[in-house]
Each structure stands twice: as C-alpha cells, then as structure tokens.
Short mmCIF file of C-alpha atoms in Angstrom, two decimals:
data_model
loop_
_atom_site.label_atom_id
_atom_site.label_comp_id
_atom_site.label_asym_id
_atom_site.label_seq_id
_atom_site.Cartn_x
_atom_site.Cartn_y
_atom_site.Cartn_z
CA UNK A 166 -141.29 208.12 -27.18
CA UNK A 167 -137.85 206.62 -28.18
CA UNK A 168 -137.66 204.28 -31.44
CA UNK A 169 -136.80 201.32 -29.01
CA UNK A 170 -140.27 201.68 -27.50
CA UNK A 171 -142.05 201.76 -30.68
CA UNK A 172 -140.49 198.76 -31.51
CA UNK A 173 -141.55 197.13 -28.39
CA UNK A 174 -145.26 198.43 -28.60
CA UNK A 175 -145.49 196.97 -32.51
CA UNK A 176 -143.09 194.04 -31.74
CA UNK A 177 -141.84 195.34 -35.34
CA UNK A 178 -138.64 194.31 -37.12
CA UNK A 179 -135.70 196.38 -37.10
CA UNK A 180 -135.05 196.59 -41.12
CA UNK A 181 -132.63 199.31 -40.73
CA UNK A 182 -131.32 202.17 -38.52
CA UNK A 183 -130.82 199.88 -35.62
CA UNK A 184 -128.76 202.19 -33.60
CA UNK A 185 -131.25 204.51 -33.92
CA UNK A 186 -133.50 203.11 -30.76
CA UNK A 187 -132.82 205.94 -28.53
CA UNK A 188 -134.09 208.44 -31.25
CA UNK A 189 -137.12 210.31 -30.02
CA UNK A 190 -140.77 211.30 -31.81
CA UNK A 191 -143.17 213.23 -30.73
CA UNK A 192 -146.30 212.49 -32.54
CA UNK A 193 -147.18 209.85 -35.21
CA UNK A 194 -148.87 209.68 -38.73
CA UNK A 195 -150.75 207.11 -40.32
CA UNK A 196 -150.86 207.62 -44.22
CA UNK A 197 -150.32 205.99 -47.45
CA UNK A 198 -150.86 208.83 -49.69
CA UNK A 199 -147.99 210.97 -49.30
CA UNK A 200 -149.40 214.11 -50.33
CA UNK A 201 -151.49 213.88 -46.55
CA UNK A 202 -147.94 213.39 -45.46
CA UNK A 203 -147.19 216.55 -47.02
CA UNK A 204 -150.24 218.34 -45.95
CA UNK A 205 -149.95 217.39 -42.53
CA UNK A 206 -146.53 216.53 -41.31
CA UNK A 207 -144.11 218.42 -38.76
CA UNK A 208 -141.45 217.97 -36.58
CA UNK A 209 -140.38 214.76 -34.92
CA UNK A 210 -143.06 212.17 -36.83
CA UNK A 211 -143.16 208.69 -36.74
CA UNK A 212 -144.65 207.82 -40.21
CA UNK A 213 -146.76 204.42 -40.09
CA UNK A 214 -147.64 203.33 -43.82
CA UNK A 215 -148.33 200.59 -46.00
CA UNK A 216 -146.96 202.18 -49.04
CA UNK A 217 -143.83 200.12 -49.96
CA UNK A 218 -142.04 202.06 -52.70
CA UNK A 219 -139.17 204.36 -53.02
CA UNK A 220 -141.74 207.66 -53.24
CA UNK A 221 -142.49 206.73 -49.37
CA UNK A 222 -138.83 207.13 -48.45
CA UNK A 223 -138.12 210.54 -50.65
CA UNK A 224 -140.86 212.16 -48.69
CA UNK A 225 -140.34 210.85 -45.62
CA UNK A 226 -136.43 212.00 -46.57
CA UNK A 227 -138.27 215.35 -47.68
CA UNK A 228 -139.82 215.82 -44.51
CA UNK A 229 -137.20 215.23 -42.28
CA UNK A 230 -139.06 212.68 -40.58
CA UNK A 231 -136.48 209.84 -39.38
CA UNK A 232 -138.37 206.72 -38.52
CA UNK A 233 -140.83 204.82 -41.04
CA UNK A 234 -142.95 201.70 -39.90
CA UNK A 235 -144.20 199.98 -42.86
CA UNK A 236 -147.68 197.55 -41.81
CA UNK A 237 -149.33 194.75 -42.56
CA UNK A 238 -145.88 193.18 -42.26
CA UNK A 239 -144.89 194.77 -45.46
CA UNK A 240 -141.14 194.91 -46.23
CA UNK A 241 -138.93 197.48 -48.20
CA UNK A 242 -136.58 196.66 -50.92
CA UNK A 243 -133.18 196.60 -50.82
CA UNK A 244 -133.59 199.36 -52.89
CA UNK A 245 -135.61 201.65 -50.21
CA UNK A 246 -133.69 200.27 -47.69
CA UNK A 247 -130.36 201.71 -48.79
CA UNK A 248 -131.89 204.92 -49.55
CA UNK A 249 -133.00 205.05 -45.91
CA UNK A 250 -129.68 203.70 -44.92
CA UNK A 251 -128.30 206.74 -46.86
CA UNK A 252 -130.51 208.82 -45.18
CA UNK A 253 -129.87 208.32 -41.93
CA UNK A 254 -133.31 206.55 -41.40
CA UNK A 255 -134.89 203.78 -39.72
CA UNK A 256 -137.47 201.95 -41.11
CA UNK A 257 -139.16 199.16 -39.20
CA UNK A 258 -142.17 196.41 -40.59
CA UNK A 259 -144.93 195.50 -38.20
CA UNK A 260 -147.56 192.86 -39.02
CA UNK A 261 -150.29 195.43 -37.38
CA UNK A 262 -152.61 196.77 -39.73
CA UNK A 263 -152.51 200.79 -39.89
CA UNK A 264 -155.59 200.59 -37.52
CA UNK A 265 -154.06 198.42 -35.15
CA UNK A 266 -150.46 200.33 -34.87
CA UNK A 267 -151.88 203.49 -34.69
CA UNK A 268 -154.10 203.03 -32.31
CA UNK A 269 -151.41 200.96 -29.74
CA UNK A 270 -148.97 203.70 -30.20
CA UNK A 271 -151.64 206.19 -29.39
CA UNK A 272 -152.69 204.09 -26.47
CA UNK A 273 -149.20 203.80 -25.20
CA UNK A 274 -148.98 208.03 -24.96
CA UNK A 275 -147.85 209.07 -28.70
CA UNK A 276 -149.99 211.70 -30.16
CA UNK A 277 -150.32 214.40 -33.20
CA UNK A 278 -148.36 216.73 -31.79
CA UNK A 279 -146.79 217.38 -34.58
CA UNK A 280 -149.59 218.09 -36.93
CA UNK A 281 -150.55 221.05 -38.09
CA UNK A 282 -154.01 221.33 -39.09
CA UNK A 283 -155.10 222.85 -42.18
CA UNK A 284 -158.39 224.51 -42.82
#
C-alpha cells in the first residue's frame, strides 16, 4: 500500500515527507510504547502512534521504518518534524483513534506482514 493511499484511507495530514506518497509498506503497527516497536517491528512498517515526542522518531529512525502516523489528531513539533525531515521520513496526523486507523488500514488490505512474532 503506497503512502498516498494511507493518506486517503485516514484522510490524515501530510506534516512532512510529502513527496513520499508513492513510498510503499507492507504491514502496519499500532504502538505507543516503543520498546513493542522494538520487539516487534520489520521491514516496510507503517508505524501508527499517539506518542508525540522525539523518542518516537529515533526509533522509528532506528528501525528503518519510513512513514509515522501520529492519532488522535496529535501533531509533532517542529522539533520531531525536522528530525524526520532529516531522516528522510514522513510523518502524517490523523484524528482516528489508534483503534479506528488500525482497523481501516487493515480493512483496506494492510496487514502484519512484517512482524515477527516472539515467543
């Protein structure tokens, strides 16, 4: 699913990385503690979270995952955004709660794919 379409699907805001929308992901999480990010996190992630602070962006940045959607129409600093920006990242703000935007993006065809499970 490109960027462009999970903008349309969470009629979210573009905060930064807007010419980014043809970037593709391949699954989606839906975390604010970052250290399930960490334990759960692979390739190609969409990271949905309601987390706004800079320790969201260094492990997304970490991670290598691209494309942050912050809910609950939550909005970075300018801080946050310019360490995205530096990143190469786009983060985007929907006013869906974390229930809500997961569960459209799901419905729309994104899955875990890239989770790996732990036991």
């Amino acid at each position: 699913m490109t960027v462009g379409k999970i903008v349309e699907i969470l009629d979210a805001r573009i905060v930064t990385g807007g010419d980014s929308l043809d970037f593709e992901v391949g699954a989606a999480c839906g975390a604010d503690l970052m250290s399930d990010v960490m334990a759960f996190v692979k390739d190609r992630v969409v990271l949905l979270t309601g987390l706004v602070n800079p320790k969201s962006i260094r492990t997304a940045d970490l991670l290598d995952i691209r494309v942050v959607v912050f809910v609950r129409g939550k909005t970075p600093s300018e801080d946050m955004v310019a360490m995205a920006r530096d990143n190469g990242m786009v983060l985007l703000s929907t006013k869906y709660s974390m229930f809500l935007a997961c569960g459209r993006l799901y419905e729309a065809g994104l899955r875990a794919g890239g989770v790996r499970e732990i036991s």
